[in-house]
PDB file of C-alpha atoms in Angstrom:
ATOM      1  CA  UNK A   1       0.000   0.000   0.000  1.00  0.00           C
ATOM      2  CA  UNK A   2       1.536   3.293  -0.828  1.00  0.00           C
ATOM      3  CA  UNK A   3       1.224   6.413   0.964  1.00  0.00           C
ATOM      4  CA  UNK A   4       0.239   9.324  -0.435  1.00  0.00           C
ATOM      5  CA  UNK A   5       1.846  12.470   1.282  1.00  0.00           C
ATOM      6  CA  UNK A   6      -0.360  15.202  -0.613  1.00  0.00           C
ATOM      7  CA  UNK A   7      -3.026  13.914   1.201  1.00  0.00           C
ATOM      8  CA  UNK A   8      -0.876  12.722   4.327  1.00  0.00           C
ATOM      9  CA  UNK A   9       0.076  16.617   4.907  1.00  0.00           C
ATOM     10  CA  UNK A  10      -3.341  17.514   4.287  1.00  0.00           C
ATOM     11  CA  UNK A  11      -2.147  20.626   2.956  1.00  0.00           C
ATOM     12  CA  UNK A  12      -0.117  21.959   5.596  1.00  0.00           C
ATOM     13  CA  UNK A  13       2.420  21.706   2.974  1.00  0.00           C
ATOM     14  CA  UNK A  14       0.774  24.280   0.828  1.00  0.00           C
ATOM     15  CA  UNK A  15      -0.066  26.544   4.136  1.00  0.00           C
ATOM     16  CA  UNK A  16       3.764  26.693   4.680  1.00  0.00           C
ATOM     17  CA  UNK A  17       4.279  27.720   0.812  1.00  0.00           C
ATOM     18  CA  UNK A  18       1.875  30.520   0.951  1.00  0.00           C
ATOM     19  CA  UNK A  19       3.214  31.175   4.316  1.00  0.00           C
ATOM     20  CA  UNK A  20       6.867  31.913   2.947  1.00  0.00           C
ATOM     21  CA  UNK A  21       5.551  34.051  -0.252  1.00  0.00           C
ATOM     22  CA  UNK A  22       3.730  35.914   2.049  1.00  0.00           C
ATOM     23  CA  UNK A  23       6.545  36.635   4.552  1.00  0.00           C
ATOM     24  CA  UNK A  24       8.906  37.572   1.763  1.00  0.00           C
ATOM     25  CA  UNK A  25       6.351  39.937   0.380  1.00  0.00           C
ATOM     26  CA  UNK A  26       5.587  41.405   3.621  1.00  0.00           C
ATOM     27  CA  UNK A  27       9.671  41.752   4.128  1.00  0.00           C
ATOM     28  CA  UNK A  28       9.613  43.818   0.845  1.00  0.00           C
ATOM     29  CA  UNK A  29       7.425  46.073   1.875  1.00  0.00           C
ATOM     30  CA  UNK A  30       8.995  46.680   5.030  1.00  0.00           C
ATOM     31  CA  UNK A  31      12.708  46.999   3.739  1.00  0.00           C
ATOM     32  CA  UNK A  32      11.200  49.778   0.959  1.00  0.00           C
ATOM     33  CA  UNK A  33       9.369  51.976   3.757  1.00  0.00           C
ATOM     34  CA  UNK A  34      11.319  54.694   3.070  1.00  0.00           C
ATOM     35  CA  UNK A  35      11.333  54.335  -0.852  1.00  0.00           C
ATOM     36  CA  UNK A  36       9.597  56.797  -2.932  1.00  0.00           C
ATOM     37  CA  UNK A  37       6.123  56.086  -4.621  1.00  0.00           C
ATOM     38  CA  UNK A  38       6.818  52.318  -3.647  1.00  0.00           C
ATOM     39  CA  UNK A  39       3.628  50.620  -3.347  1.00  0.00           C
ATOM     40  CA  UNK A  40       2.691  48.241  -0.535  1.00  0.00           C
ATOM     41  CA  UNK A  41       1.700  44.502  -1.153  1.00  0.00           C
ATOM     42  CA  UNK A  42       0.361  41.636  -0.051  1.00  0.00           C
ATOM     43  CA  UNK A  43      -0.943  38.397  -0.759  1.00  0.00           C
ATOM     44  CA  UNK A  44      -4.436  37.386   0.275  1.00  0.00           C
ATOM     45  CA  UNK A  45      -5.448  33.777   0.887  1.00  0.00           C
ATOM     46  CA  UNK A  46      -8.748  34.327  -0.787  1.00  0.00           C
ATOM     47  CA  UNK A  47      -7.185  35.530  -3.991  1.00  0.00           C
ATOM     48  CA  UNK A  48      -4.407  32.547  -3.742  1.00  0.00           C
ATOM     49  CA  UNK A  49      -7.283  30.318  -3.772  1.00  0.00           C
ATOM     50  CA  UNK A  50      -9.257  32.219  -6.553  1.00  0.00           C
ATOM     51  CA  UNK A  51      -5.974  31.854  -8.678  1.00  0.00           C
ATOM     52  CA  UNK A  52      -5.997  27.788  -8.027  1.00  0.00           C
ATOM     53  CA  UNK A  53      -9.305  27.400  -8.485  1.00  0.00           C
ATOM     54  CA  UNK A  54      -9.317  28.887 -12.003  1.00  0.00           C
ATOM     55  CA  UNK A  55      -6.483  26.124 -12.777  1.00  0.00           C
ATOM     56  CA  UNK A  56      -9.441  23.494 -12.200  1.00  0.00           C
ATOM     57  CA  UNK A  57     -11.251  22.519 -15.126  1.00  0.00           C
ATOM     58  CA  UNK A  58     -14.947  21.220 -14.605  1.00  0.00           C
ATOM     59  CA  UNK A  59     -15.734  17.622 -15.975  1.00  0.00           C
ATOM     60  CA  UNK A  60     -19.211  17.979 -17.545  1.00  0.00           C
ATOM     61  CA  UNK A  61     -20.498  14.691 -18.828  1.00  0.00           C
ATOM     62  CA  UNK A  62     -23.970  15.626 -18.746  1.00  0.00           C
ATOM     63  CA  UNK A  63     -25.562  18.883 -20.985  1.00  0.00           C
ATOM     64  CA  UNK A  64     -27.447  20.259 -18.643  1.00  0.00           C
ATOM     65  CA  UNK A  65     -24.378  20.391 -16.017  1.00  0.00           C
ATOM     66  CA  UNK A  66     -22.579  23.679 -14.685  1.00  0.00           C
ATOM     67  CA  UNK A  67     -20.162  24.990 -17.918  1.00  0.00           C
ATOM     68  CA  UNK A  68     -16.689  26.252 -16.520  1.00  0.00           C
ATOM     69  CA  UNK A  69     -17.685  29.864 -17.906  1.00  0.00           C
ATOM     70  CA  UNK A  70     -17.507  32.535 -15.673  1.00  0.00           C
ATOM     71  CA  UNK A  71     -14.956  30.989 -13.068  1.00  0.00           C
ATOM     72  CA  UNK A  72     -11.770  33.064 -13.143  1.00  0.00           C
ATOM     73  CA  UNK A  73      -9.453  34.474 -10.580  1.00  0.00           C
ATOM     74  CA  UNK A  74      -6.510  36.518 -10.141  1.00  0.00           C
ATOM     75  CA  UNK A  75      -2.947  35.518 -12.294  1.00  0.00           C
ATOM     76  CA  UNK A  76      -0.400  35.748  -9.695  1.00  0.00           C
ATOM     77  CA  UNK A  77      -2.622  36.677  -6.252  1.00  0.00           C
ATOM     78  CA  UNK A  78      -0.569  39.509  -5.332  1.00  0.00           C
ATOM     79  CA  UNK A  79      -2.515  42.849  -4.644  1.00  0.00           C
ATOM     80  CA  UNK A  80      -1.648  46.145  -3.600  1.00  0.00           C
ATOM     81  CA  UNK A  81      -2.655  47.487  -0.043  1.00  0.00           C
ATOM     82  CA  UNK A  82      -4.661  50.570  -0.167  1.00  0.00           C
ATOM     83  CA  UNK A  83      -3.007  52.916   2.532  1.00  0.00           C
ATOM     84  CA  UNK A  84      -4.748  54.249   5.129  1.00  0.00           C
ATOM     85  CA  UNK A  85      -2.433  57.154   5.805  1.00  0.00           C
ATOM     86  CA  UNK A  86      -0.100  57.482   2.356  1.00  0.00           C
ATOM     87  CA  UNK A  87       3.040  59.839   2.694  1.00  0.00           C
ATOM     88  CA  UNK A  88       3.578  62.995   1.087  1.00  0.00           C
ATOM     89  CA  UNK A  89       6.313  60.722  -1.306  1.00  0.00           C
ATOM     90  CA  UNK A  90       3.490  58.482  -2.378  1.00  0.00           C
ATOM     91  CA  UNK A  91       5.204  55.427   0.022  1.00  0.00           C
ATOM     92  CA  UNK A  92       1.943  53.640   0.973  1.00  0.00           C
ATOM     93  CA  UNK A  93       4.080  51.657   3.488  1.00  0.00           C
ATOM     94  CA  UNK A  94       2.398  51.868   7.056  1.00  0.00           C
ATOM     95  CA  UNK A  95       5.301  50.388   9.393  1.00  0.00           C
ATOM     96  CA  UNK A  96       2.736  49.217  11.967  1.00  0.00           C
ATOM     97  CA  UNK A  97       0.375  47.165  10.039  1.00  0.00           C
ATOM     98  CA  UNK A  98       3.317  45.494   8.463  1.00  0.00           C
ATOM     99  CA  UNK A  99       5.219  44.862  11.423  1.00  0.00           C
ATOM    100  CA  UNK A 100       1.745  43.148  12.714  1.00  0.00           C
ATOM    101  CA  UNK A 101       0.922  41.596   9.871  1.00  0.00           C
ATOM    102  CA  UNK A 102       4.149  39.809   9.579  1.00  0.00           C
ATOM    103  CA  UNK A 103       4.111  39.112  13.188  1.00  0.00           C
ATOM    104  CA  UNK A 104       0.855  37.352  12.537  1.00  0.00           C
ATOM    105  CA  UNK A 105       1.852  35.512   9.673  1.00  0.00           C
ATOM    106  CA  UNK A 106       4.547  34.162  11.506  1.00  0.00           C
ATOM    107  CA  UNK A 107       2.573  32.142  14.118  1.00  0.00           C
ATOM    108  CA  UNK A 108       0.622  30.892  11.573  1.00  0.00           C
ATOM    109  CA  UNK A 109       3.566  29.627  10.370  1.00  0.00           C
ATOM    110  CA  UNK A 110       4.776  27.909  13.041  1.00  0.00           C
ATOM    111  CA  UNK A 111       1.273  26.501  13.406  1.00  0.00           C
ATOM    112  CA  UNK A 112       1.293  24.953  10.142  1.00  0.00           C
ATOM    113  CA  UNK A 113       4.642  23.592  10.766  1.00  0.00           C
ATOM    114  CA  UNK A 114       3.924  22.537  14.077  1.00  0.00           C
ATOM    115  CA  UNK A 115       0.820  20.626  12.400  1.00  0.00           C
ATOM    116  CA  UNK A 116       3.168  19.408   9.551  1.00  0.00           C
ATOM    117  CA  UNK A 117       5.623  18.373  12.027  1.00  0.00           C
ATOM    118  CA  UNK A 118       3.039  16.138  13.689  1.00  0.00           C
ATOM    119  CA  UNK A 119       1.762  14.310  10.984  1.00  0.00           C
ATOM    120  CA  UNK A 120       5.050  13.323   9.879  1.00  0.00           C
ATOM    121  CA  UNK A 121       5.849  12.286  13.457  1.00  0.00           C
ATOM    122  CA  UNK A 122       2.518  10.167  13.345  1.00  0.00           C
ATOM    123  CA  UNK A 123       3.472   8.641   9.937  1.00  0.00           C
ATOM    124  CA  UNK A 124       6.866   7.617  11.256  1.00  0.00           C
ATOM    125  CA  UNK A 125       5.584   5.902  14.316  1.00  0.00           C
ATOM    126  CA  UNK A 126       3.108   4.044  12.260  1.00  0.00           C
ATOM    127  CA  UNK A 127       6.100   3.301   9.954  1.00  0.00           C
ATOM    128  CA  UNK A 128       8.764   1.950  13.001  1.00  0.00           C
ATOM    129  CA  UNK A 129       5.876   0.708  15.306  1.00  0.00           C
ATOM    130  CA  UNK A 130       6.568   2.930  18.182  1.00  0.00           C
TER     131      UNK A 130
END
């Protein structure tokens, strides 16, 4: 019997990829707070799904089932932030909500790894029989 480890993770492998694009975006924006016109970024979960989704294609074997028109998402899931306080030099970089959105992205981080970490823990005491 072989084990399948996309569905052994049960996704927390994925969760830890979005995770780490989202960190280094979120490190961007911080290290260019002080750069001219740079616009702020970020990467929402909803529009990371939307962007997946839209990869799926729908199996129709009857006529009168759903088409596939109509389902489309974003191309690459990264948005810009709309500032609540821009600068003068057009930076819409707000220190604050990046520092706590990073902050917050990090525990769920280590929250998906800590999950990860466990099923592959479980797997390898099924494995060895301890």
């Amino acid at each position: 019997m072989a084990i399948s480890f996309a569905s052994a993770f049960a996704g927390h492998d994925k969760t830890l990829e979005f995770r780490s694009a989202r960190a280094a975006v979120l490190a961007n924006n911080i290290a260019n707070a002080d750069t001219p016109n740079f616009k702020a970024r970020d990467i929402s979960f909803d529009s990371v799904l939307s962007s997946e989704s839209s990869k799926l294609r729908l199996a129709g074997t009857n006529a009168r089932h759903i088409s596939e028109e109509g389902f489309s998402g974003e191309s690459d899931g990264l948005l810009y932030r709309n500032a609540n306080q821009p600068s003068l030099d057009g930076n819409t970089v707000d220190m604050q909500r990046e520092q706590a959105e990073y902050a917050q992205n990090s525990l769920q981080f280590d929250t998906s790894f800590m999950f990860l970490d466990r099923k592959i823990s479980g797997m390898r005491k099924a494995l060895t029989g301890n």
